[in-house]
PDB file of C-alpha atoms in Angstrom:
ATOM      1  CA  MET A   1      29.888 -50.589   6.844  1.00 53.00           C
ATOM      2  CA  THR A   2      29.608 -46.826   6.899  1.00 55.00           C
ATOM      3  CA  PRO A   3      28.663 -44.986  10.050  1.00 57.00           C
ATOM      4  CA  PRO A   4      25.023 -43.813  10.259  1.00 56.00           C
ATOM      5  CA  THR A   5      25.997 -40.144  10.035  1.00 55.00           C
ATOM      6  CA  ALA A   6      27.861 -40.648   6.755  1.00 53.00           C
ATOM      7  CA  ARG A   7      24.906 -42.180   4.890  1.00 55.00           C
ATOM      8  CA  ALA A   8      23.310 -40.014   2.279  1.00 55.00           C
ATOM      9  CA  ARG A   9      19.651 -39.459   2.992  1.00 54.00           C
ATOM     10  CA  SER A  10      17.718 -38.856  -0.133  1.00 52.00           C
ATOM     11  CA  PRO A  11      13.957 -38.783  -0.609  1.00 53.00           C
ATOM     12  CA  ARG A  12      14.141 -42.064  -2.499  1.00 63.00           C
ATOM     13  CA  SER A  13      15.896 -43.832   0.318  1.00 71.00           C
ATOM     14  CA  ALA A  14      13.362 -42.477   2.837  1.00 67.00           C
ATOM     15  CA  ALA A  15      10.460 -43.685   0.692  1.00 67.00           C
ATOM     16  CA  ALA A  16      12.172 -47.054   0.222  1.00 72.00           C
ATOM     17  CA  ARG A  17      12.610 -47.424   3.991  1.00 71.00           C
ATOM     18  CA  LEU A  18       8.924 -46.651   4.543  1.00 68.00           C
ATOM     19  CA  ARG A  19       7.902 -49.232   1.935  1.00 69.00           C
ATOM     20  CA  ARG A  20      10.146 -51.838   3.565  1.00 70.00           C
ATOM     21  CA  ARG A  21       8.755 -51.043   6.981  1.00 69.00           C
ATOM     22  CA  ALA A  22       5.185 -51.274   5.662  1.00 66.00           C
ATOM     23  CA  ALA A  23       5.970 -54.601   3.942  1.00 64.00           C
ATOM     24  CA  CYS A  24       7.344 -56.056   7.196  1.00 66.00           C
ATOM     25  CA  SER A  25       4.254 -55.010   9.142  1.00 65.00           C
ATOM     26  CA  GLY A  26       1.933 -56.612   6.595  1.00 59.00           C
ATOM     27  CA  ARG A  27       0.388 -53.318   5.415  1.00 60.00           C
ATOM     28  CA  GLU A  28       0.690 -51.803   1.982  1.00 61.00           C
ATOM     29  CA  PHE A  29       2.464 -48.447   1.764  1.00 56.00           C
ATOM     30  CA  THR A  30       0.431 -45.707   0.078  1.00 64.00           C
ATOM     31  CA  ASP A  31       0.818 -41.975   0.005  1.00 64.00           C
ATOM     32  CA  GLN A  32      -2.908 -41.270   0.165  1.00 65.00           C
ATOM     33  CA  GLY A  33      -3.637 -37.981   1.859  1.00 65.00           C
ATOM     34  CA  SER A  34      -0.180 -36.554   1.407  1.00 76.00           C
ATOM     35  CA  TYR A  35      -1.329 -34.326  -1.478  1.00 81.00           C
ATOM     36  CA  THR A  36      -4.176 -33.014   0.649  1.00 82.00           C
ATOM     37  CA  LEU A  37      -1.774 -32.242   3.467  1.00 81.00           C
ATOM     38  CA  GLU A  38       0.636 -30.491   1.107  1.00 83.00           C
ATOM     39  CA  ALA A  39      -2.192 -28.425  -0.373  1.00 85.00           C
ATOM     40  CA  LEU A  40      -3.399 -27.471   3.090  1.00 86.00           C
ATOM     41  CA  LEU A  41       0.083 -26.387   4.174  1.00 85.00           C
ATOM     42  CA  CYS A  42       0.521 -24.343   1.000  1.00 85.00           C
ATOM     43  CA  LEU A  43      -2.876 -22.730   1.550  1.00 86.00           C
ATOM     44  CA  VAL A  44      -2.030 -21.816   5.151  1.00 86.00           C
ATOM     45  CA  VAL A  45       1.118 -20.059   3.970  1.00 85.00           C
ATOM     46  CA  LEU A  46      -0.171 -18.658   0.676  1.00 86.00           C
ATOM     47  CA  VAL A  47      -3.414 -16.977   1.806  1.00 84.00           C
ATOM     48  CA  PRO A  48      -1.841 -14.680   4.456  1.00 83.00           C
ATOM     49  CA  PHE A  49       0.999 -13.870   2.062  1.00 87.00           C
ATOM     50  CA  LEU A  50      -1.479 -12.795  -0.620  1.00 87.00           C
ATOM     51  CA  GLY A  51      -3.396 -10.743   1.951  1.00 84.00           C
ATOM     52  CA  ILE A  52      -0.257  -8.910   3.013  1.00 85.00           C
ATOM     53  CA  LEU A  53       0.646  -8.364  -0.636  1.00 88.00           C
ATOM     54  CA  ALA A  54      -2.814  -6.856  -1.239  1.00 86.00           C
ATOM     55  CA  ALA A  55      -2.368  -4.587   1.801  1.00 85.00           C
ATOM     56  CA  TYR A  56       0.934  -3.287   0.431  1.00 87.00           C
ATOM     57  CA  GLY A  57      -0.718  -2.670  -2.936  1.00 88.00           C
ATOM     58  CA  LEU A  58      -3.596  -0.813  -1.307  1.00 85.00           C
ATOM     59  CA  ALA A  59      -1.157   1.265   0.751  1.00 86.00           C
ATOM     60  CA  GLY A  60       0.833   2.140  -2.366  1.00 88.00           C
ATOM     61  CA  LEU A  61      -2.324   3.162  -4.173  1.00 87.00           C
ATOM     62  CA  GLY A  62      -3.420   5.292  -1.204  1.00 87.00           C
ATOM     63  CA  ASP A  63      -0.001   6.948  -0.999  1.00 90.00           C
ATOM     64  CA  SER A  64      -0.127   7.785  -4.696  1.00 91.00           C
ATOM     65  CA  THR A  65      -3.679   9.120  -4.354  1.00 90.00           C
ATOM     66  CA  ALA A  66      -2.706  11.405  -1.457  1.00 92.00           C
ATOM     67  CA  ALA A  67       0.361  12.665  -3.353  1.00 93.00           C
ATOM     68  CA  ASN A  68      -1.653  13.390  -6.501  1.00 93.00           C
ATOM     69  CA  ALA A  69      -4.334  15.233  -4.526  1.00 94.00           C
ATOM     70  CA  ALA A  70      -1.742  17.333  -2.676  1.00 95.00           C
ATOM     71  CA  THR A  71       0.028  18.199  -5.939  1.00 95.00           C
ATOM     72  CA  ALA A  72      -3.193  19.262  -7.646  1.00 94.00           C
ATOM     73  CA  ALA A  73      -4.240  21.312  -4.618  1.00 95.00           C
ATOM     74  CA  ALA A  74      -0.889  23.113  -4.308  1.00 94.00           C
ATOM     75  CA  ARG A  75      -0.874  23.897  -8.021  1.00 93.00           C
ATOM     76  CA  ALA A  76      -4.425  25.293  -7.892  1.00 92.00           C
ATOM     77  CA  ALA A  77      -3.654  27.366  -4.795  1.00 91.00           C
ATOM     78  CA  SER A  78      -0.517  28.887  -6.297  1.00 89.00           C
ATOM     79  CA  GLU A  79      -2.536  30.238  -9.237  1.00 87.00           C
ATOM     80  CA  SER A  80      -4.888  32.194  -6.972  1.00 84.00           C
ATOM     81  CA  ALA A  81      -4.969  35.939  -6.346  1.00 81.00           C
ATOM     82  CA  ASP A  82      -5.296  35.937  -2.562  1.00 84.00           C
ATOM     83  CA  PRO A  83      -4.873  33.532   0.377  1.00 88.00           C
ATOM     84  CA  ASP A  84      -8.598  32.941   0.920  1.00 90.00           C
ATOM     85  CA  THR A  85      -9.186  32.051  -2.720  1.00 90.00           C
ATOM     86  CA  ALA A  86      -6.053  29.909  -2.654  1.00 90.00           C
ATOM     87  CA  ALA A  87      -7.320  27.866   0.306  1.00 93.00           C
ATOM     88  CA  SER A  88     -10.727  27.400  -1.300  1.00 93.00           C
ATOM     89  CA  ARG A  89      -9.294  26.367  -4.679  1.00 94.00           C
ATOM     90  CA  ALA A  90      -6.834  24.002  -3.006  1.00 94.00           C
ATOM     91  CA  ARG A  91      -9.614  22.180  -1.143  1.00 94.00           C
ATOM     92  CA  GLN A  92     -11.719  21.935  -4.309  1.00 95.00           C
ATOM     93  CA  ALA A  93      -8.797  20.573  -6.346  1.00 94.00           C
ATOM     94  CA  ALA A  94      -7.865  18.042  -3.655  1.00 94.00           C
ATOM     95  CA  LEU A  95     -11.450  16.825  -3.307  1.00 92.00           C
ATOM     96  CA  ALA A  96     -11.784  16.524  -7.105  1.00 92.00           C
ATOM     97  CA  SER A  97      -8.573  14.489  -7.266  1.00 91.00           C
ATOM     98  CA  LEU A  98      -9.686  12.235  -4.388  1.00 89.00           C
ATOM     99  CA  TRP A  99     -13.099  11.793  -5.994  1.00 89.00           C
ATOM    100  CA  GLN A 100     -11.442  10.601  -9.217  1.00 86.00           C
ATOM    101  CA  ALA A 101      -9.563   7.965  -7.220  1.00 79.00           C
ATOM    102  CA  GLN A 102     -12.970   6.818  -5.895  1.00 76.00           C
ATOM    103  CA  ARG A 103     -12.644   4.152  -3.217  1.00 69.00           C
ATOM    104  CA  THR A 104      -8.990   4.433  -2.337  1.00 76.00           C
ATOM    105  CA  CYS A 105      -9.401   6.835   0.586  1.00 82.00           C
ATOM    106  CA  HIS A 106     -11.983   6.054   3.225  1.00 83.00           C
ATOM    107  CA  SER A 107     -11.627   9.566   4.637  1.00 85.00           C
ATOM    108  CA  ALA A 108      -9.364  12.507   3.904  1.00 87.00           C
ATOM    109  CA  ASP A 109      -8.139  15.576   5.723  1.00 92.00           C
ATOM    110  CA  ILE A 110      -6.903  18.572   3.706  1.00 93.00           C
ATOM    111  CA  GLN A 111      -4.772  21.291   5.327  1.00 95.00           C
ATOM    112  CA  VAL A 112      -3.753  24.378   3.349  1.00 94.00           C
ATOM    113  CA  ASP A 113      -0.973  26.674   4.591  1.00 93.00           C
ATOM    114  CA  THR A 114      -1.126  30.130   2.973  1.00 90.00           C
ATOM    115  CA  SER A 115       1.022  31.875   5.592  1.00 90.00           C
ATOM    116  CA  ARG A 116       3.796  32.414   3.013  1.00 89.00           C
ATOM    117  CA  PHE A 117       1.432  33.694   0.328  1.00 85.00           C
ATOM    118  CA  PRO A 118       2.703  37.007  -1.139  1.00 81.00           C
ATOM    119  CA  ARG A 119       0.784  40.044   0.109  1.00 74.00           C
ATOM    120  CA  ALA A 120       1.839  42.434  -2.669  1.00 73.00           C
ATOM    121  CA  PRO A 121       2.591  42.040  -6.402  1.00 70.00           C
ATOM    122  CA  GLY A 122       6.238  41.287  -7.148  1.00 74.00           C
ATOM    123  CA  GLN A 123       6.886  39.400  -3.919  1.00 78.00           C
ATOM    124  CA  GLY A 124       7.751  35.723  -3.918  1.00 81.00           C
ATOM    125  CA  GLY A 125       5.948  33.184  -1.824  1.00 88.00           C
ATOM    126  CA  SER A 126       4.660  29.664  -1.674  1.00 91.00           C
ATOM    127  CA  VAL A 127       1.672  27.584  -0.717  1.00 93.00           C
ATOM    128  CA  SER A 128       1.824  24.187   0.942  1.00 95.00           C
ATOM    129  CA  VAL A 129      -0.920  21.581   1.111  1.00 96.00           C
ATOM    130  CA  ARG A 130      -1.047  18.451   3.244  1.00 96.00           C
ATOM    131  CA  VAL A 131      -3.472  15.644   2.417  1.00 95.00           C
ATOM    132  CA  ASP A 132      -4.051  12.808   4.887  1.00 93.00           C
ATOM    133  CA  CYS A 133      -5.707   9.787   3.294  1.00 90.00           C
ATOM    134  CA  THR A 134      -7.080   6.970   5.473  1.00 89.00           C
ATOM    135  CA  ILE A 135      -7.265   3.615   3.695  1.00 87.00           C
ATOM    136  CA  PRO A 136      -9.327   0.709   5.049  1.00 84.00           C
ATOM    137  CA  LEU A 137      -7.377  -2.508   5.613  1.00 83.00           C
ATOM    138  CA  ALA A 138     -10.057  -4.374   7.574  1.00 80.00           C
ATOM    139  CA  GLN A 139     -11.737  -5.441   4.328  1.00 76.00           C
ATOM    140  CA  LEU A 140      -8.751  -7.694   3.583  1.00 77.00           C
ATOM    141  CA  ALA A 141      -9.431  -9.791   6.710  1.00 75.00           C
ATOM    142  CA  VAL A 142      -5.783 -10.663   7.295  1.00 75.00           C
ATOM    143  CA  PRO A 143      -4.923 -11.346  10.937  1.00 74.00           C
ATOM    144  CA  GLY A 144      -2.436  -8.881  12.372  1.00 74.00           C
ATOM    145  CA  LEU A 145      -3.256  -5.993  10.034  1.00 76.00           C
ATOM    146  CA  PRO A 146      -4.713  -2.826  11.564  1.00 79.00           C
ATOM    147  CA  GLY A 147      -8.235  -1.731  10.621  1.00 82.00           C
ATOM    148  CA  SER A 148      -6.997   1.298   8.710  1.00 85.00           C
ATOM    149  CA  LYS A 149      -3.833   3.231   7.879  1.00 87.00           C
ATOM    150  CA  THR A 150      -3.409   6.965   7.388  1.00 90.00           C
ATOM    151  CA  LEU A 151      -1.027   8.081   4.664  1.00 90.00           C
ATOM    152  CA  SER A 152       0.117  11.694   4.298  1.00 93.00           C
ATOM    153  CA  ALA A 153       1.512  13.749   1.464  1.00 94.00           C
ATOM    154  CA  THR A 154       2.696  17.367   1.595  1.00 95.00           C
ATOM    155  CA  ARG A 155       3.392  19.420  -1.503  1.00 95.00           C
ATOM    156  CA  HIS A 156       4.692  22.974  -1.897  1.00 94.00           C
ATOM    157  CA  SER A 157       4.139  25.201  -4.888  1.00 92.00           C
ATOM    158  CA  PRO A 158       5.730  28.605  -5.539  1.00 91.00           C
ATOM    159  CA  VAL A 159       3.413  31.501  -6.265  1.00 86.00           C
ATOM    160  CA  ASP A 160       4.269  33.305  -9.491  1.00 75.00           C
ATOM    161  CA  ARG A 161       5.393  36.793  -8.475  1.00 72.00           C
ATOM    162  CA  TYR A 162       4.849  38.290 -11.934  1.00 69.00           C
ATOM    163  CA  VAL A 163       1.195  37.325 -12.355  1.00 62.00           C
ATOM    164  CA  GLU A 164      -1.212  40.173 -11.742  1.00 61.00           C
ATOM    165  CA  LYS A 165      -3.153  39.536  -8.576  1.00 54.00           C
ATOM    166  CA  GLY A 166      -6.249  41.427  -9.641  1.00 52.00           C
ATOM    167  CA  GLY A 167      -9.564  39.624  -9.766  1.00 48.00           C
ATOM    168  CA  GLY A 168      -8.137  36.128 -10.162  1.00 46.00           C
ATOM    169  CA  ARG A 169      -8.205  34.002 -13.295  1.00 46.00           C
TER     170      ARG A 169
END
């Protein structure tokens, strides 16, 4: 006889032992309810996993939206004739880009830095734009997730030193 620790325990042998035990007690062995229990356990694990997966997807979409808005704003600002026009065009371009993304950002904050904007023709300079995009996560209703997450993107664009800075374009 082999020691109890050396016996191979397979699912078939476990089911056979349960059937034998049920036969000795006078009851019939059935596996009724086991599929329901398995489905419930899978559901308990699967639903939060899908919620977290959706949150990561929403965060990725929000990050991409903020980056696209910052890129468009920096590009528009670098084509301007003066710092005031650059800041105005940057905000307009960022808002237009965020509007195209529609419901990705719940709220957005746009900061334009024109401190390195060239003051005279022939000088080099740059413009930087930071876009903060707040995405709502509460709509996913996954326990443990915060209500919202703020994603930021900063883009820099060089100002063309050879473009005439007259009345703008």
